[in-house]
Every structure is written in structure tokens, then in C-alpha cells.
Amino acid sequence: MIKRILTVTALLGIALATPAAAATDLSGTVVFGGCSGSLVRTPESTAHDPALVLTNGHCYEGQSVIPDEVLVDQPSNRLINLLDGKGGTVATLRTAKALYVTMTGTDIALYRLRESYAQLDRQYHVRPMTLSADRPKRGADVEIVSSGWMKVLPCKIDGFAYRVLEMTYVTKDVLRYDSACQPGPGVSGSPVVSGGQVVGIHNTSNREGGQCTENNPCEMDRTGAISARKGAGYATQTYWITTCVRPGNRLDLTKPGCLLPD
């Protein structure tokens, strides 16, 4: 019965979505020089859509984006290494375009590849991780899947910071890990996975206990009060991305309900 359904589907030309990768190993992660990243899809992406790759905005290869700057549809020809579950490089690929880059409100860089998910699965047996369309919950177990450290870090969501300030950059509604979770340099851009889906990207941590300086982010609450804690780690949320993507993995910042800064 399953075989017949697949055959009929193929004849009708219906594009089947590629199943998501398991989130307990390094499969589907990528290496961007000094940053980590991941091959991702939205819940509505199909196998024949051009593949998307996600990392931090501060990992962008071009000139550093400044506060309040949003880059859209930028030419990109960046080399990335695609990894298997054990962290081995299965392919070196080139990005086709930087669809979205910012460090304002969030800290993301979203790239489009030349290959589709189906091509990557067929040639390299690597599948994407799925971006969750839901906001994660406080206390949830998460995994930071770091290609930079070549390991998966088990953590928990301790809470949400109203604002995180680092130098002149401000991010909003940011995931904060529990105190036992200690990601460090080289983990930037790593997907943060909960329940098998990506809910965030690790982007910074307070290394020395400083307040609002480079590598020493601080928090601001709704009253404007500032606090900082040494060792605190943070991840920017990713469900915002799913609100701005149309069929064919087309990014549309004018889509009703889109949460990404424009």
C-alpha cells in the first residue's frame, strides 16, 4: 500500500517533504570557518526546495552588519562543509545567496544553497533539521548541536531575557540556558534543538562577568534594570523565521504576521 501511494504521488508531481534529521548527533550541521551552523527547513518546505542554511548574523562573511541594519538577498559564494552524524565532512558546498542577515532584534544569517534537500539527501545522505513553528517553553530540555566543538551539549532553558545587550547590539526575547550549561567560543551559530526541532541558535555567552561589553552580554528587564551574570549563555529564537517564509523557501518580510525585523 505504501509503495502504491508513493507511486501515485510521484505521477501526480506532488513534492514530498524531506524528513527531518535526528537531533542527537551532528548530521546536518555545517562549518562556517570559525562558526557553526545547520542545514534547516521550515515545516512547509518540500524535498525539491532549495536548501537553507542557518547561522548567526555575526558570522556573516561580509562587512559586519551595524545596529538597525538588515541585509536581504545579498550575493554569496561562501564555502561551507556539510557534516554527517559523526562530524565527518561529506561535502563542501557553496552558498548561492544570503537571504537575510541582521544583528538587530535577533542574530541570524539565513543562506540559500544551489542544491535542493532531495539532492543533498541523495548524494550525501544528509537531511535538514526542521525549524519549530512554536515558541519554546521555560524548563524545556535542549541540545546545542555544535559542529565547532564536534559535540552535542545537553542543556535546559532557564528562562527568557526581555533584552540582551552586547556593545551596541540588542536582541529580544532571548533564550537563556541553565547555569550548568557552559557553551563557549566556537559554538556560535549552533542550532539549539528541543523535541527534535530547532528552537534557537546559540549566539553569545558572558565570559568574564563584565556588563554589556563584547563577549560579556548583559540583560535588561522591562523596567530598564540591567544585570549580568558570568557564564550565562544565550540563544536567539528561530520560530520567527517560519512566520516569514512562503512556498518554495521564499523569504517574504511583508508576509502578514512576519516577526523578523525588516
Short mmCIF file of C-alpha atoms in Angstrom, two decimals:
data_model
loop_
_atom_site.label_atom_id
_atom_site.label_comp_id
_atom_site.label_asym_id
_atom_site.label_seq_id
_atom_site.Cartn_x
_atom_site.Cartn_y
_atom_site.Cartn_z
CA MET A 1 0.00 0.00 0.00
CA ILE A 2 2.79 2.42 0.90
CA LYS A 3 4.59 1.71 -2.36
CA ARG A 4 1.43 2.35 -4.37
CA ILE A 5 0.77 5.65 -2.58
CA LEU A 6 4.31 6.83 -3.29
CA THR A 7 3.99 5.84 -6.95
CA VAL A 8 0.73 7.71 -7.40
CA THR A 9 2.18 10.72 -5.61
CA ALA A 10 5.16 10.78 -7.93
CA LEU A 11 2.93 10.55 -11.00
CA LEU A 12 0.89 13.49 -9.79
CA GLY A 13 4.06 15.50 -9.33
CA ILE A 14 3.42 16.26 -5.66
CA ALA A 15 6.62 17.25 -3.85
CA LEU A 16 7.10 15.28 -0.65
CA ALA A 17 8.82 16.98 2.26
CA THR A 18 12.19 15.52 3.20
CA PRO A 19 12.04 14.02 6.71
CA ALA A 20 13.96 15.95 9.33
CA ALA A 21 17.30 14.74 10.62
CA ALA A 22 17.62 13.29 14.10
CA ALA A 23 18.88 15.86 16.58
CA THR A 24 21.07 13.59 18.70
CA ASP A 25 24.18 13.73 16.52
CA LEU A 26 25.98 16.16 14.20
CA SER A 27 24.18 15.19 11.00
CA GLY A 28 23.07 18.25 9.07
CA THR A 29 25.37 20.67 10.86
CA VAL A 30 27.79 22.80 8.86
CA VAL A 31 31.08 24.58 9.48
CA PHE A 32 31.47 28.26 8.54
CA GLY A 33 35.14 28.84 9.29
CA GLY A 34 35.03 29.94 12.94
CA CYS A 35 31.27 29.43 13.36
CA SER A 36 28.83 26.55 13.47
CA GLY A 37 25.59 26.32 11.50
CA SER A 38 22.92 23.93 10.31
CA LEU A 39 21.01 22.75 7.27
CA VAL A 40 17.39 23.67 8.02
CA ARG A 41 13.88 23.56 6.61
CA THR A 42 10.56 25.01 7.69
CA PRO A 43 7.64 22.70 8.47
CA GLU A 44 6.24 23.50 4.99
CA SER A 45 9.45 23.05 2.99
CA THR A 46 9.45 20.31 0.36
CA ALA A 47 12.18 17.98 -0.85
CA HIS A 48 12.73 19.92 -4.06
CA ASP A 49 13.00 23.36 -2.48
CA PRO A 50 16.45 24.98 -2.48
CA ALA A 51 18.12 24.09 0.80
CA LEU A 52 18.57 26.65 3.56
CA VAL A 53 21.50 27.04 5.94
CA LEU A 54 21.31 28.96 9.21
CA THR A 55 23.94 30.58 11.42
CA ASN A 56 24.43 33.83 13.34
CA GLY A 57 24.39 37.28 11.79
CA HIS A 58 27.74 37.95 13.43
CA CYS A 59 29.13 35.02 11.41
CA TYR A 60 28.30 36.75 8.08
CA GLU A 61 31.26 36.80 5.70
CA GLY A 62 30.74 40.36 4.50
CA GLN A 63 31.28 43.62 6.31
CA SER A 64 29.87 43.43 9.84
CA VAL A 65 26.25 44.49 9.99
CA ILE A 66 25.63 47.54 12.14
CA PRO A 67 22.76 48.11 14.59
CA ASP A 68 19.38 48.57 12.86
CA GLU A 69 20.77 47.16 9.59
CA VAL A 70 19.02 44.32 7.76
CA LEU A 71 20.59 42.76 4.67
CA VAL A 72 18.30 40.94 2.23
CA ASP A 73 19.11 38.90 -0.91
CA GLN A 74 22.84 39.54 -0.87
CA PRO A 75 25.12 37.71 -3.34
CA SER A 76 27.05 34.98 -1.57
CA ASN A 77 29.58 32.41 -2.71
CA ARG A 78 30.69 31.10 0.64
CA LEU A 79 32.25 27.68 1.15
CA ILE A 80 30.71 25.51 3.84
CA ASN A 81 31.42 21.98 5.00
CA LEU A 82 28.40 19.73 5.45
CA LEU A 83 28.82 17.13 8.21
CA ASP A 84 27.48 13.66 8.87
CA GLY A 85 26.38 12.31 12.23
CA LYS A 86 29.94 11.67 13.44
CA GLY A 87 31.21 15.08 12.36
CA GLY A 88 32.88 13.97 9.16
CA THR A 89 32.76 16.28 6.15
CA VAL A 90 30.62 14.70 3.44
CA ALA A 91 30.55 17.68 1.07
CA THR A 92 31.99 21.14 0.56
CA LEU A 93 29.25 23.37 -0.83
CA ARG A 94 28.86 26.98 -1.89
CA THR A 95 26.09 29.31 -0.83
CA ALA A 96 24.05 30.91 -3.62
CA LYS A 97 22.65 33.86 -1.67
CA ALA A 98 22.43 35.37 1.79
CA LEU A 99 18.67 35.70 2.07
CA TYR A 100 18.65 37.54 5.39
CA VAL A 101 21.30 38.91 7.75
CA THR A 102 20.85 41.06 10.87
CA MET A 103 22.09 41.55 14.42
CA THR A 104 19.18 43.76 15.44
CA GLY A 105 16.42 42.17 17.50
CA THR A 106 17.88 38.79 16.62
CA ASP A 107 21.24 37.46 15.44
CA ILE A 108 20.78 35.35 12.31
CA ALA A 109 22.13 34.80 8.83
CA LEU A 110 19.97 32.66 6.55
CA TYR A 111 21.56 31.34 3.34
CA ARG A 112 20.20 29.55 0.30
CA LEU A 113 22.22 26.80 -1.36
CA ARG A 114 22.29 25.81 -5.02
CA GLU A 115 21.21 22.28 -4.15
CA SER A 116 17.77 21.07 -3.06
CA TYR A 117 17.16 18.94 0.02
CA ALA A 118 16.49 15.97 -2.24
CA GLN A 119 19.87 16.37 -3.96
CA LEU A 120 21.72 16.58 -0.64
CA ASP A 121 19.88 13.54 0.67
CA ARG A 122 20.50 11.53 -2.50
CA GLN A 123 24.18 12.44 -2.90
CA TYR A 124 25.35 12.75 0.71
CA HIS A 125 22.62 11.07 2.80
CA VAL A 126 22.21 14.20 4.92
CA ARG A 127 18.81 15.62 5.82
CA PRO A 128 17.88 19.01 7.25
CA MET A 129 16.73 19.87 10.73
CA THR A 130 13.23 21.33 10.99
CA LEU A 131 12.66 24.79 12.43
CA SER A 132 9.92 24.65 15.04
CA ALA A 133 6.99 26.98 14.38
CA ASP A 134 6.34 27.26 18.12
CA ARG A 135 7.93 29.32 20.86
CA PRO A 136 9.81 27.02 23.24
CA LYS A 137 8.91 26.79 26.92
CA ARG A 138 10.84 27.58 30.05
CA GLY A 139 12.35 24.46 31.61
CA ALA A 140 12.48 22.57 28.31
CA ASP A 141 15.41 20.24 27.68
CA VAL A 142 17.53 21.38 24.74
CA GLU A 143 20.66 20.27 22.90
CA ILE A 144 23.23 22.65 21.46
CA VAL A 145 24.48 20.79 18.40
CA SER A 146 27.93 22.27 17.83
CA SER A 147 29.98 21.47 14.74
CA GLY A 148 32.65 23.80 16.15
CA TRP A 149 33.10 21.66 19.26
CA MET A 150 32.12 18.44 17.46
CA LYS A 151 29.71 17.53 20.23
CA VAL A 152 26.13 17.84 21.43
CA LEU A 153 25.72 19.79 24.67
CA PRO A 154 22.68 18.88 26.84
CA CYS A 155 21.13 21.94 28.49
CA LYS A 156 17.84 23.38 29.76
CA ILE A 157 16.04 26.64 29.07
CA ASP A 158 16.33 28.57 32.33
CA GLY A 159 14.15 31.42 31.09
CA PHE A 160 13.80 34.26 28.61
CA ALA A 161 15.66 37.57 28.72
CA TYR A 162 13.49 40.54 27.73
CA ARG A 163 16.54 42.16 26.11
CA VAL A 164 20.18 41.13 25.82
CA LEU A 165 22.72 43.90 25.24
CA GLU A 166 26.24 43.36 23.91
CA MET A 167 28.14 46.50 22.95
CA THR A 168 25.68 48.40 20.71
CA TYR A 169 23.61 45.34 19.70
CA VAL A 170 20.25 44.46 21.24
CA THR A 171 18.41 41.15 20.86
CA LYS A 172 14.85 40.48 22.05
CA ASP A 173 13.07 37.64 23.87
CA VAL A 174 16.28 35.62 24.12
CA LEU A 175 16.64 32.04 25.40
CA ARG A 176 18.85 31.76 28.48
CA TYR A 177 20.33 28.38 29.41
CA ASP A 178 20.55 26.93 32.91
CA SER A 179 23.73 27.63 34.88
CA ALA A 180 25.10 24.11 34.27
CA CYS A 181 25.19 24.80 30.52
CA GLN A 182 28.53 26.36 29.60
CA PRO A 183 28.96 26.89 25.84
CA GLY A 184 31.98 28.93 24.84
CA PRO A 185 33.92 30.23 21.83
CA GLY A 186 33.31 28.23 18.64
CA VAL A 187 29.71 27.40 19.50
CA SER A 188 28.26 30.48 17.80
CA GLY A 189 25.72 29.57 15.14
CA SER A 190 24.96 26.13 16.60
CA PRO A 191 21.32 25.03 16.38
CA VAL A 192 19.53 24.66 19.71
CA VAL A 193 17.23 21.65 19.44
CA SER A 194 14.22 20.69 21.56
CA GLY A 195 11.88 17.81 20.85
CA GLY A 196 13.76 17.06 17.63
CA GLN A 197 13.29 20.54 16.16
CA VAL A 198 15.37 23.71 16.10
CA VAL A 199 14.12 26.35 18.54
CA GLY A 200 17.13 28.67 18.59
CA ILE A 201 20.70 29.45 17.58
CA HIS A 202 23.40 29.88 20.18
CA ASN A 203 24.83 33.36 19.78
CA THR A 204 26.67 34.56 22.89
CA SER A 205 27.69 33.98 26.50
CA ASN A 206 29.15 36.08 29.30
CA ARG A 207 32.77 35.01 29.64
CA GLU A 208 34.29 37.25 32.33
CA GLY A 209 31.33 38.67 34.22
CA GLY A 210 31.53 42.06 32.52
CA GLN A 211 28.47 44.13 31.80
CA CYS A 212 27.23 44.77 28.24
CA THR A 213 30.68 44.58 26.62
CA GLU A 214 31.97 42.33 23.83
CA ASN A 215 31.71 38.68 24.94
CA ASN A 216 30.07 39.87 28.16
CA PRO A 217 26.39 40.40 27.34
CA CYS A 218 24.01 41.73 29.96
CA GLU A 219 20.24 41.56 30.38
CA MET A 220 17.72 44.37 30.59
CA ASP A 221 14.28 43.73 32.06
CA ARG A 222 11.03 45.52 31.23
CA THR A 223 11.76 48.27 33.76
CA GLY A 224 15.15 49.02 32.22
CA ALA A 225 17.15 47.41 35.04
CA ILE A 226 20.49 45.96 33.89
CA SER A 227 22.08 42.77 35.23
CA ALA A 228 24.89 40.45 34.17
CA ARG A 229 25.97 37.01 35.26
CA LYS A 230 29.26 35.33 34.46
CA GLY A 231 28.82 32.14 32.44
CA ALA A 232 25.26 32.88 31.27
CA GLY A 233 24.64 31.61 27.74
CA TYR A 234 22.03 32.82 25.27
CA ALA A 235 20.33 31.76 22.06
CA THR A 236 18.23 33.79 19.66
CA GLN A 237 14.85 32.24 18.87
CA THR A 238 14.16 30.79 15.43
CA TYR A 239 10.38 30.33 15.19
CA TRP A 240 10.29 33.92 13.90
CA ILE A 241 11.79 32.67 10.64
CA THR A 242 8.88 30.32 9.95
CA THR A 243 6.47 33.28 10.01
CA CYS A 244 8.23 34.91 7.06
CA VAL A 245 8.73 32.02 4.60
CA ARG A 246 6.41 31.29 1.69
CA PRO A 247 6.25 28.14 -0.51
CA GLY A 248 9.49 27.38 -2.29
CA ASN A 249 11.52 28.62 0.69
CA ARG A 250 10.97 32.22 -0.42
CA LEU A 251 11.60 34.76 2.32
CA ASP A 252 8.93 37.48 2.43
CA LEU A 253 9.28 40.12 5.13
CA THR A 254 5.93 41.63 4.07
CA LYS A 255 4.04 38.41 4.79
CA PRO A 256 1.26 39.06 7.33
CA GLY A 257 2.46 38.01 10.77
CA CYS A 258 6.18 38.04 9.84
CA LEU A 259 8.18 38.57 13.03
CA LEU A 260 11.65 39.19 11.60
CA PRO A 261 12.93 42.77 11.75
CA ASP A 262 12.90 44.47 8.35
#
